[in-house]
Amino acid sequence: SPLTQLISIFSPLQVLLVFAKEDSQSNGFCWACEKANYRCSLAHTPESALECFSEKHHDLVIVDHRHSRHFDAEALCRPDREEASVMPLINAGFNRRYVENANMMACYNELLQLEHGEVRAQFKLRACNAIFTALEQSQDAIEITSEDQVIQYVNPAYEAIMGYQQGELLGKEIIEVPKSEKNKPDLLETINTCIRKGKEWQGIYYAKKKNGDNIQQNVKITPVIGQGGSQRRHSSMARIHSMTIEAPITKVINIINAAQESSPMPVAEALDRVLEILRTTELYSPQLGTKDEDPHTNDLVGGLMTDGLRRLSGNEYILSTKQPHHLPSHLATPLSLNDIPPRIAQTMETEGSWDFDIFNLEAATMKRPLTYLGLKIFSKFGVCEFLNCPEATLRSWLQVIEANYHSSNSYHNSTHAADVLHATAYFLCKERVKQSLDPIDEVAALIAATVHDVDHPGRTNSFLCNAGSELAILYNDTAVLESHHAALAFQLTTRDDKCNIFKYIERNEYRTLRQAVIDMVLATEMTKHFEHVNKFVNSINKPLAALEENGSILTSPENRILVKRMLIKCADISNPCRPLELCIEWAGRISEEYFAQTDEEKRQGLPVVMPVFDRHTCSIPKSQISFIDYFITDMFDAWDAFADLPNLMQHLDNNFKYWKGLDERKLHSLRPPPE
Ligand code: AMP
Ligand code: ZN
């Protein structure tokens, strides 16, 4: 598009660092500039900064404000100090604070956020100015209307040719402007049909001037289709920043941010409130007013607008045909934390470490790692105390849940659930996460992780929909598996008092807990992946980066929901961030499960959902590279920025290089062949 062409002439970005002394922080930014392919200059005094700036007109200026004895950064940026100020010269303004962090990736993230946030928005605004100047100068009559055909703009040539003044036309619908009788009667309909299909229309059109004269015009009508919309990005290069800027809501937020720059105080403050609303998590669910309004309205709104998740009336589905598993008899024997066999207890000693080997536990427990790890982790978090339930109930519950995972699946078995539980518990111990979540959120997260894939058939949602499975019919092809995991979990839990861990809590507490568990299990659905990650970045990462005080960001109910969703999502697909050997094992297991699905699709003549996962042709390294590029990198960048997980990022980097290495050698297997 012309806009991107205009924008591209501004790249690479020019960055000016104003640092009294070079140190690890200025080096961090220098390296980050290099990584991002920006040009970077360094100035040590306000005077040299100004001189350098007037020469190069940098797009970004970073001023060191830590040592005010060297120079006063705020004064340098204050518009009223004309003589030694860069402020009057830069449009973007002095608009962000960066808290000292010399980590190159942190600097890099900051630069990218600035580029894809304010800087690009500024470029676009500048580009718009250029385009409108061109339109004003054009000899051709040009008219712009909105989608519903309200006139938004006419250029001077239009005014001259048609005899109207702009003011007479703006805001009017085009049908209100008199039309010539000389056109064929169905011409307008033909044009509209064409435009609605997104196609350009070109032809002869008779227009009526203001004075009533008809003139023949050679007209071209071009529909302008918004970017964003339903287009999906397929590039694996989508880094978090470019990805978020593509979401329409992010564009809106950036435009408003840019507009705030040049708005008077009351407008800027009003826009702040607009931003607050736009950043809320549930943009489309109306917030119900307090009870003192008209009761009819209250009931109607409550009855029609509240969905199943929030109503929580206990109307779980009854899955009539297949009987869920009951406790296998060999496991029904009492088992408590105190009498866990020593070999198993020993295997679990390193449970607090990220590098904990879940496959050891799988072997030691004869494929029942969830019950044992569950007992240990739930006790560590005081879940029984919170739920006020006997340990025996928790134990039975864990056993029933585990019995309903399919040990015949190579990936989606109870070892995966135990792995996700482990990751969840690990994340819950991170400082930022602890700051934002309440005890009930922690309990909900542990329960959600435990049940999140229960009764997984080892086939994907698309497979179940294509095959017309009972579950797909039951859940209308929408979030089929996730709905089933959540519903079945509650069914298994509440069906029998012996394993009903919710039996001893208050009704309201149960509702809150149930809602949180359902929300988290549904959040693992991958069609919503980008929505969850985007919301997290927009509502949490970005505001946290911009503010010093962050209490309210962390603890607002909306944001706690986002943190919980992100937490379980990251736990669910954390296998690429595990130590290499574990990561390889998981990759082998998921590939095998996908291969089995492809085999079955072929056998049954069903559409092959993921043709690359054909055991005869698949390159596992390539599939892992794509998975990491498309789903993992951005998400964990954001999660790491929040929860601080350098060890995971290190593993991820290492594992990615491992897959790249195999791929460069054109190997398709999990491991290189023996020398
Ligand atoms: P869940 O079914 O809740 O485990 O959702 C996670 C999704 O990510 C599933 O569709 C998995 O098949 C997929 N997934 C997890 N790990 C990998 C991996 N290493 N490679 C490819 N897909 C994966
Ligand atoms: Zn899962």
XYZ file of C-alpha atoms and ligand atoms in Angstrom:
699
model
C 0.000 0.000 0.000
C 1.144 3.598 -0.480
C 1.338 3.962 3.278
C 3.819 1.149 3.689
C 5.859 2.536 0.834
C 5.968 5.884 2.543
C 6.843 4.273 5.816
C 9.589 2.175 4.411
C 11.561 5.226 3.325
C 12.020 6.028 6.985
C 13.768 2.821 7.839
C 16.166 1.909 9.312
C 15.269 3.743 12.474
C 17.725 6.280 13.859
C 18.264 6.134 17.598
C 20.064 8.733 19.703
C 21.375 7.689 23.116
C 22.102 10.552 25.504
C 24.249 9.086 28.264
C 26.732 11.048 30.325
C 28.894 7.972 30.536
C 28.944 4.715 28.696
C 27.912 1.865 30.947
C 26.140 -1.476 30.794
C 22.806 0.273 30.199
C 24.013 2.288 27.207
C 25.748 -0.840 25.923
C 22.489 -2.753 26.323
C 20.755 -0.249 24.069
C 23.643 -0.212 21.579
C 23.493 -3.986 21.210
C 19.726 -3.915 21.039
C 19.946 -1.334 18.229
C 22.336 -3.573 16.389
C 20.039 -6.568 16.817
C 17.060 -4.550 15.603
C 19.043 -3.117 12.687
C 18.688 0.475 13.846
C 21.333 3.173 13.405
C 22.542 4.298 16.782
C 24.436 7.432 17.857
C 25.686 8.272 21.322
C 25.960 11.754 22.841
C 27.474 12.586 26.237
C 26.229 16.137 26.839
C 22.966 17.977 26.163
C 24.818 20.216 23.717
C 26.251 17.412 21.651
C 22.866 15.659 21.789
C 21.195 18.693 20.296
C 23.846 19.074 17.639
C 23.651 15.420 16.697
C 19.866 15.522 16.638
C 19.617 18.541 14.354
C 21.905 16.738 11.947
C 20.176 13.352 11.811
C 16.642 13.903 13.132
C 16.516 10.655 15.059
C 13.239 8.815 15.385
C 13.947 7.798 18.957
C 15.917 9.592 21.653
C 16.792 7.781 24.862
C 17.960 10.036 27.687
C 19.764 8.691 30.738
C 18.045 10.113 33.782
C 19.744 8.153 36.512
C 22.523 10.590 37.385
C 20.987 14.026 37.615
C 24.359 15.444 38.637
C 25.600 14.985 35.072
C 22.636 16.670 33.467
C 18.948 17.147 34.016
C 17.140 14.878 31.586
C 13.744 16.337 32.302
C 14.933 19.866 31.642
C 16.425 18.680 28.393
C 13.044 17.396 27.345
C 10.936 20.219 28.686
C 9.459 22.325 25.891
C 9.894 25.654 27.717
C 13.681 25.417 27.752
C 14.180 26.281 24.128
C 17.946 26.713 24.115
C 19.121 23.246 25.120
C 16.050 21.201 24.439
C 15.367 18.573 21.829
C 11.683 18.581 22.673
C 10.449 21.237 20.243
C 12.114 19.288 17.495
C 10.607 15.900 18.039
C 7.031 15.077 17.420
C 6.960 11.910 19.432
C 7.831 13.789 22.608
C 9.262 12.611 25.890
C 6.816 9.860 26.407
C 8.132 6.877 28.238
C 10.227 5.934 31.183
C 12.399 2.868 31.075
C 13.432 1.473 34.414
C 17.111 0.566 34.544
C 17.665 -2.857 33.027
C 20.785 -3.517 31.043
C 19.590 -6.875 29.769
C 19.960 -6.754 26.008
C 16.638 -8.485 25.371
C 14.857 -6.049 27.687
C 16.375 -3.103 25.786
C 15.527 -4.786 22.525
C 11.916 -5.341 23.569
C 11.654 -1.730 24.631
C 12.970 -0.510 21.287
C 10.619 -2.762 19.351
C 7.669 -1.650 21.426
C 8.549 1.957 20.750
C 9.012 1.358 17.057
C 5.820 -0.552 16.553
C 3.869 1.625 18.948
C 4.458 5.352 18.882
C 7.072 5.651 16.175
C 5.215 3.810 13.477
C 1.973 5.490 14.455
C 3.772 8.811 13.964
C 5.043 7.683 10.578
C 1.546 6.798 9.548
C 0.238 10.170 10.652
C 2.997 11.886 8.702
C 2.243 9.693 5.717
C -1.433 10.653 5.985
C -0.494 14.322 5.855
C 1.542 13.713 2.743
C -1.298 11.836 1.111
C -3.867 14.480 1.876
C -1.577 17.167 0.498
C -1.371 15.158 -2.712
C -5.164 14.792 -2.840
C -5.622 18.534 -2.392
C -3.305 19.187 -5.343
C -4.845 16.615 -7.667
C -6.524 17.808 -10.856
C -8.998 14.924 -10.696
C -12.155 15.226 -8.650
C -11.850 12.903 -5.649
C -14.561 11.952 -3.192
C -14.167 9.690 -0.147
C -17.161 8.143 1.579
C -17.514 5.906 4.579
C -18.666 2.321 4.230
C -22.261 3.433 4.710
C -21.802 5.970 1.936
C -21.574 9.123 3.991
C -19.329 11.686 2.313
C -16.130 12.193 4.327
C -13.990 14.247 2.015
C -13.995 15.993 -1.373
C -10.944 17.674 -2.801
C -10.752 21.213 -4.302
C -10.883 19.818 -7.873
C -14.194 18.169 -6.963
C -15.547 21.447 -5.626
C -14.471 23.251 -8.795
C -15.918 20.687 -11.210
C -19.185 19.954 -9.391
C -19.861 23.460 -8.107
C -20.388 22.393 -4.477
C -18.543 23.690 -1.426
C -17.082 21.004 0.823
C -19.283 22.079 3.725
C -22.464 21.365 1.750
C -21.476 17.749 1.218
C -19.550 16.472 4.236
C -21.632 14.238 6.460
C -24.355 13.779 3.806
C -25.186 10.389 2.367
C -24.384 10.259 -1.322
C -27.963 9.370 -2.202
C -29.010 12.749 -0.797
C -27.023 14.446 -3.555
C -29.191 14.797 -6.715
C -28.377 12.206 -9.386
C -28.498 12.522 -13.144
C -31.427 10.867 -14.949
C -29.151 10.047 -17.861
C -27.625 6.961 -16.170
C -29.226 3.551 -16.771
C -31.668 2.879 -13.908
C -29.757 -0.113 -12.564
C -26.327 1.491 -12.767
C -26.141 2.408 -9.064
C -27.099 -1.116 -8.059
C -24.429 -2.548 -10.369
C -21.817 -0.269 -8.847
C -22.857 -1.122 -5.298
C -22.799 -4.851 -5.923
C -19.312 -4.539 -7.322
C -18.052 -2.455 -4.414
C -19.630 -4.736 -1.846
C -17.616 -7.607 -3.283
C -14.520 -5.518 -2.664
C -13.936 -4.974 -6.389
C -13.113 -1.743 -8.156
C -15.693 -0.244 -10.541
C -14.711 1.836 -13.529
C -16.959 3.308 -16.239
C -18.885 6.229 -17.605
C -21.143 7.980 -15.157
C -23.375 11.025 -15.587
C -23.147 13.326 -12.609
C -25.367 16.279 -11.809
C -23.630 19.522 -10.950
C -25.045 21.802 -8.303
C -26.489 24.087 -11.005
C -28.434 21.137 -12.514
C -26.183 20.512 -15.532
C -25.341 16.906 -16.349
C -21.741 16.052 -17.060
C -20.284 12.857 -18.357
C -17.425 11.541 -16.221
C -14.988 8.726 -16.460
C -15.267 7.388 -12.946
C -13.268 4.931 -10.918
C -14.609 3.731 -7.566
C -12.241 1.829 -5.296
C -13.330 0.124 -2.093
C -10.773 0.553 0.675
C -10.750 -2.505 2.842
C -9.426 -2.104 6.354
C -6.299 -4.002 7.215
C -6.571 -6.333 10.171
C -10.137 -7.574 9.820
C -10.226 -11.213 9.070
C -6.794 -11.399 7.542
C -4.532 -13.733 9.429
C -0.857 -13.492 9.594
C 1.029 -16.541 8.513
C 4.544 -15.311 8.715
C 6.539 -17.090 11.345
C 8.412 -13.860 11.826
C 5.496 -12.427 13.771
C 7.222 -11.063 16.803
C 5.006 -9.974 19.598
C 5.170 -6.320 18.784
C 4.351 -6.496 15.122
C 1.732 -9.065 15.950
C -0.018 -6.934 18.502
C 0.011 -3.904 16.272
C -1.963 -5.912 13.782
C -4.844 -6.483 16.107
C -7.453 -3.820 15.336
C -7.825 -2.934 18.992
C -4.083 -2.300 19.259
C -4.236 0.022 16.292
C -7.053 1.918 17.949
C -5.090 2.193 21.180
C -2.016 3.430 19.325
C -3.979 6.023 17.372
C -5.534 7.349 20.547
C -2.124 7.432 22.213
C -0.762 9.452 19.321
C -3.757 11.804 19.412
C -3.273 12.341 23.142
C 0.167 13.777 22.433
C -1.260 16.848 20.780
C -4.496 17.178 22.736
C -5.305 19.657 25.470
C -5.451 18.257 29.004
C -9.225 17.602 29.307
C -9.267 15.742 25.989
C -6.196 13.726 26.888
C -7.802 12.799 30.201
C -11.049 11.795 28.516
C -9.029 9.661 26.135
C -7.361 8.035 29.131
C -10.771 6.864 30.267
C -11.527 5.621 26.752
C -8.288 3.644 26.811
C -9.205 2.184 30.158
C -12.442 0.841 28.700
C -10.797 -0.422 25.551
C -8.256 -2.311 27.616
C -10.821 -4.188 29.637
C -10.814 -7.846 28.979
C -14.413 -8.387 28.022
C -15.074 -5.644 25.543
C -18.295 -7.166 24.368
C -19.923 -8.220 27.588
C -21.892 -5.379 29.115
C -21.182 -4.742 32.751
C -24.408 -5.206 34.633
C -25.542 -2.248 36.662
C -26.335 -2.425 40.338
C -29.534 -4.005 41.479
C -31.397 -0.780 42.185
C -32.357 -0.343 38.514
C -35.718 -1.468 37.112
C -36.057 -5.162 38.130
C -37.510 -6.101 34.717
C -34.461 -4.746 32.993
C -32.301 -6.488 35.532
C -33.951 -9.842 34.961
C -34.006 -9.523 31.190
C -30.391 -8.490 31.026
C -29.469 -11.176 33.531
C -31.509 -13.841 31.772
C -30.544 -13.057 28.209
C -27.011 -11.810 28.467
C -25.476 -14.018 31.125
C -23.871 -17.031 29.612
C -23.592 -20.522 30.991
C -20.182 -19.827 32.399
C -21.373 -17.036 34.582
C -24.705 -18.401 35.547
C -23.301 -21.532 37.115
C -26.598 -23.183 37.763
C -25.073 -26.609 37.996
C -26.635 -27.791 34.747
C -23.673 -29.849 33.622
C -24.121 -32.046 30.625
C -24.910 -35.644 31.251
C -22.759 -37.707 28.953
C -25.119 -40.600 28.685
C -23.502 -43.051 26.323
C -20.018 -43.661 27.603
C -19.522 -44.413 31.241
C -16.582 -42.555 32.735
C -13.945 -44.622 34.440
C -14.322 -45.368 38.087
C -11.454 -45.946 40.392
C -9.325 -48.877 39.304
C -9.380 -51.276 42.215
C -5.615 -51.469 42.702
C -5.579 -47.732 43.297
C -8.514 -47.626 45.661
C -6.242 -48.558 48.519
C -5.532 -45.671 50.871
C -2.569 -43.665 49.943
C -1.424 -40.576 51.690
C 1.548 -38.315 51.445
C 3.081 -40.226 54.327
C 2.966 -43.602 52.662
C 4.161 -42.736 49.191
C 6.748 -45.410 48.337
C 10.268 -44.082 48.982
C 11.386 -44.603 45.388
C 8.574 -42.373 44.176
C 9.070 -39.823 46.931
C 12.725 -39.685 45.969
C 11.907 -39.110 42.318
C 9.781 -36.166 43.345
C 12.423 -34.503 45.491
C 13.496 -32.172 42.703
C 9.905 -31.186 41.971
C 10.652 -27.529 42.796
C 13.105 -27.243 39.924
C 12.092 -26.370 36.364
C 14.391 -29.134 35.125
C 12.431 -31.790 37.047
C 12.227 -34.995 35.008
C 8.568 -35.980 34.733
C 9.391 -39.073 32.676
C 11.310 -40.557 35.608
C 8.207 -40.122 37.684
C 6.091 -41.631 34.918
C 8.260 -44.743 35.015
C 8.467 -44.942 38.804
C 4.694 -44.659 39.173
C 3.853 -47.024 36.328
C 2.222 -44.246 34.360
C 0.374 -42.711 37.282
C 2.444 -39.579 37.865
C -0.540 -37.243 38.227
C -1.847 -38.712 41.483
C 1.538 -38.667 43.189
C 2.719 -35.309 41.943
C -0.752 -33.925 42.595
C -0.653 -35.059 46.215
C 2.707 -33.429 46.725
C 1.975 -30.148 44.942
C -1.552 -29.713 46.295
C -0.244 -30.266 49.792
C 2.568 -27.773 49.231
C -0.027 -25.134 48.278
C -2.363 -26.067 51.126
C -5.214 -26.950 48.787
C -6.945 -29.296 51.251
C -6.841 -26.606 53.926
C -8.283 -24.106 51.485
C -11.049 -26.471 50.378
C -11.504 -27.711 53.900
C -11.503 -31.263 52.577
C -9.885 -34.455 53.918
C -6.738 -35.593 52.170
C -8.491 -38.876 51.379
C -11.023 -36.986 49.238
C -8.258 -35.206 47.348
C -6.489 -38.517 46.805
C -9.636 -40.181 45.429
C -10.253 -37.172 43.255
C -6.745 -37.268 41.789
C -7.114 -40.980 41.152
C -10.451 -40.593 39.392
C -9.169 -37.752 37.257
C -6.014 -39.644 36.357
C -8.006 -42.782 35.532
C -9.906 -40.741 32.954
C -6.783 -39.780 31.044
C -6.016 -42.253 28.253
C -2.705 -43.956 28.866
C -2.881 -45.188 25.272
C -2.321 -41.644 23.948
C 1.306 -40.982 23.322
C 1.049 -37.276 24.263
C -2.306 -36.425 25.810
C -2.049 -38.814 28.748
C -1.782 -38.164 32.465
C 1.954 -37.496 32.186
C 1.142 -34.409 30.120
C -1.375 -33.349 32.785
C 1.258 -33.886 35.480
C 3.730 -31.874 33.424
C 1.276 -28.990 33.081
C 0.534 -29.185 36.802
C 4.251 -29.015 37.479
C 4.718 -25.964 35.239
C 1.666 -24.297 36.794
C 3.006 -24.787 40.317
C 6.384 -23.473 39.175
C 4.831 -20.321 37.712
C 2.691 -19.792 40.813
C 5.910 -19.427 42.824
C 7.128 -16.502 40.713
C 7.062 -13.174 42.539
C 4.938 -11.239 40.038
C 2.433 -14.053 39.774
C 2.147 -14.262 43.550
C 1.589 -10.507 43.688
C -1.322 -10.639 41.317
C -3.187 -13.808 42.315
C -5.291 -14.643 45.360
C -5.268 -18.044 47.103
C -8.485 -18.973 45.294
C -6.815 -18.234 41.946
C -3.913 -20.494 42.875
C -6.231 -23.337 43.833
C -8.223 -22.831 40.624
C -5.031 -22.895 38.551
C -3.829 -26.152 40.130
C -7.213 -27.815 39.635
C -7.493 -26.520 36.064
C -4.036 -27.823 35.180
C -4.877 -31.236 36.612
C -8.120 -31.658 34.679
C -7.405 -29.599 31.575
C -7.114 -32.493 29.098
C -9.099 -35.190 30.921
C -10.543 -37.892 28.621
C -8.607 -36.468 25.654
C -9.114 -38.928 22.799
C -5.724 -38.213 21.203
C -7.383 -36.488 18.277
C -7.704 -32.764 17.542
C -10.873 -30.681 17.536
C -10.904 -30.523 13.744
C -10.703 -34.284 13.550
C -13.683 -34.694 15.878
C -15.680 -32.145 13.859
C -14.789 -33.758 10.534
C -15.655 -37.172 11.879
C -18.984 -35.903 13.219
C -18.137 -37.337 16.623
C -20.649 -37.313 19.454
C -18.650 -34.699 21.288
C -18.536 -32.403 18.268
C -22.299 -32.705 17.937
C -22.783 -32.057 21.634
C -20.637 -28.927 21.619
C -21.652 -27.623 18.182
C -18.146 -27.881 16.759
C -17.012 -25.128 19.124
C -14.169 -25.648 21.578
C -15.267 -29.269 21.598
C -12.467 -30.860 23.573
C -11.944 -28.031 26.025
C -15.667 -27.914 26.770
C -15.610 -31.630 27.329
C -12.569 -31.575 29.619
C -14.159 -28.891 31.797
C -17.626 -30.424 31.886
C -16.410 -33.935 32.546
C -14.081 -32.738 35.287
C -16.999 -31.290 37.239
C -19.142 -34.280 36.518
C -16.523 -36.693 37.825
C -15.935 -34.515 40.867
C -19.472 -33.887 42.018
C -20.974 -37.250 41.114
C -19.565 -39.024 44.111
C -19.052 -37.516 47.568
C -16.012 -39.681 48.051
C -14.038 -37.587 45.572
C -15.953 -34.331 45.754
C -13.269 -31.875 46.754
C -15.771 -29.013 46.493
C -18.181 -30.479 49.001
C -16.853 -28.540 51.953
C -16.748 -25.022 50.568
C -19.440 -22.392 50.564
C -21.735 -22.077 47.585
C -20.422 -18.693 46.504
C -16.864 -19.752 46.836
C -17.637 -22.826 44.765
C -19.125 -20.664 42.040
C -16.086 -18.432 41.893
C -13.744 -21.379 41.874
C -15.753 -23.222 39.251
C -15.869 -20.176 37.016
C -12.111 -19.710 37.274
C -11.402 -23.383 36.506
C -13.708 -23.400 33.486
C -12.238 -20.170 32.178
C -8.715 -21.542 32.416
C -9.510 -24.888 30.812
C -11.281 -23.115 27.946
C -8.297 -20.777 27.594
C -6.170 -23.734 26.501
C -8.122 -23.822 23.248
C -5.668 -22.874 20.559
C -8.054 -20.972 18.241
C -8.011 -18.270 20.903
C -4.245 -18.315 21.298
C -3.506 -14.915 19.789
C -6.448 -13.288 21.457
C -5.212 -14.328 24.887
C -1.610 -13.380 24.198
C -2.607 -10.029 22.673
C -4.846 -9.139 25.563
C -2.109 -10.017 28.006
C 0.443 -7.855 26.208
C -1.899 -4.896 25.768
C -3.391 -4.897 29.237
C -0.462 -6.085 31.299
C 2.972 -6.006 29.668
C 2.602 -2.601 28.071
C 1.077 -0.766 31.049
C 3.616 -2.414 33.373
C 6.455 -1.233 31.161
C 5.075 2.302 31.138
C 4.361 2.724 34.826
C 6.387 2.623 37.985
C 3.557 1.843 40.354
C 1.951 -1.379 39.249
C -0.252 -2.605 42.060
C -3.573 -1.905 40.404
C -2.505 -3.352 37.068
C -1.597 -6.611 38.713
C -4.592 -7.074 40.927
C -7.636 -5.810 39.023
C -10.121 -8.666 38.513
C -9.938 -8.364 34.700
C -6.188 -8.553 34.685
C -6.105 -11.444 37.113
C -8.187 -13.375 34.611
C -5.665 -12.543 31.898
C -2.762 -13.615 34.101
C -4.464 -16.921 34.883
C -5.224 -17.612 31.230
C -1.689 -16.810 30.213
C -0.345 -18.918 33.049
C -2.198 -22.071 32.071
C -1.537 -21.524 28.372
C 2.184 -21.207 29.014
C 2.160 -24.216 31.314
C 0.234 -26.214 28.702
C 2.728 -25.634 25.921
C 5.886 -25.199 27.919
C 7.516 -28.356 26.568
C 9.720 -26.396 24.109
C 11.136 -24.556 27.151
C 12.111 -27.703 29.057
C 15.666 -29.084 29.103
C 16.625 -30.478 25.702
C 16.145 -34.163 26.495
C 12.635 -33.598 27.856
C 11.784 -31.286 24.984
C 12.842 -33.952 22.476
C 10.749 -36.595 24.229
C 7.656 -34.346 24.142
C 8.211 -33.536 20.480
C 8.391 -37.250 19.753
C 5.181 -37.908 21.655
C 3.099 -35.141 20.068
C 4.378 -36.076 16.608
C 3.422 -39.702 17.175
C -0.067 -38.681 18.249
C -0.471 -36.495 15.164
C 0.846 -39.326 12.939
C -1.710 -41.714 14.395
C -4.438 -39.197 13.600
C -3.245 -38.825 9.996
C -3.148 -42.621 9.665
C -6.723 -42.841 10.848
C -7.891 -39.985 8.630
C -6.468 -41.791 5.642
C -7.973 -45.115 6.712
C -11.404 -43.603 7.133
C -11.262 -41.335 4.090
C -11.577 -38.231 6.273
C -9.968 -34.909 5.362
C -6.355 -34.916 6.492
C -6.203 -32.027 8.908
C -2.429 -31.726 9.145
C -0.912 -33.310 6.058
C 2.644 -32.473 7.154
C 2.253 -34.869 10.046
C 2.583 -37.926 7.889
C 4.938 -40.437 9.489
C 6.511 -41.238 6.119
C 7.400 -37.690 5.142
C 7.315 -35.480 8.236
C 10.338 -33.460 9.258
C 10.008 -33.270 13.016
C 12.669 -30.543 13.328
C 10.806 -28.381 10.822
C 7.507 -28.920 12.611
C 9.083 -27.913 15.922
C 10.705 -24.836 14.391
C 7.322 -23.716 13.070
C 5.557 -24.445 16.318
C 8.116 -22.422 18.265
C 8.155 -19.568 15.744
C 4.431 -19.264 15.470
C 3.130 -20.017 18.964
C 5.927 -20.153 21.482
C 8.448 -17.344 21.036
C 6.099 -14.404 21.268
C 4.067 -15.905 24.051
C 7.070 -16.745 26.212
C 8.700 -13.379 25.491
C 5.615 -11.796 26.993
C 5.370 -14.264 29.869
C 9.078 -13.888 30.639
C 8.741 -10.100 30.620
C 6.054 -10.552 33.243
C 7.212 -13.468 35.375
C 10.990 -13.367 34.787
C 11.963 -16.807 33.529
C 15.504 -16.579 32.160
C 16.116 -20.320 32.520
C 13.109 -21.158 30.342
C 14.204 -18.679 27.701
C 17.665 -20.195 27.732
C 16.271 -23.691 27.184
C 13.982 -22.404 24.457
C 16.883 -20.787 22.657
C 18.981 -23.887 23.023
C 16.204 -26.221 21.859
C 15.409 -24.001 18.896
C 19.064 -24.120 17.855
C 18.992 -27.900 18.234
C 16.040 -28.227 15.819
C 17.667 -25.722 13.440
C 20.850 -27.749 13.520
C 19.029 -30.946 12.560
C 17.087 -29.120 9.876
C 20.229 -27.622 8.371
C 21.556 -31.149 8.066
C 18.283 -32.008 6.304
C 17.461 -34.545 9.018
C 13.818 -35.404 9.663
C 14.241 -37.362 12.862
C 14.174 -36.437 16.538
C 17.892 -36.997 16.943
C 20.922 -37.160 14.726
C 21.868 -40.697 13.671
C 24.698 -42.224 15.737
C 28.131 -41.310 14.358
P -3.580 -29.132 24.788
O -4.359 -30.051 23.914
O -4.393 -28.490 25.874
O -2.337 -29.773 25.333
O -3.165 -27.896 23.856
C -1.889 -27.649 23.354
C -1.827 -27.752 21.862
O -0.510 -27.534 21.405
C -2.224 -29.107 21.382
O -2.943 -28.983 20.186
C -0.906 -29.787 21.120
O -1.057 -30.741 20.141
C -0.029 -28.636 20.683
N 1.382 -28.863 21.014
C 1.911 -28.899 22.247
N 3.251 -29.104 22.191
C 3.586 -29.195 20.888
C 4.812 -29.387 20.183
N 5.991 -29.540 20.815
N 4.760 -29.412 18.827
C 3.604 -29.237 18.180
N 2.412 -29.059 18.788
C 2.392 -29.037 20.129
Zn -2.716 -29.833 27.356
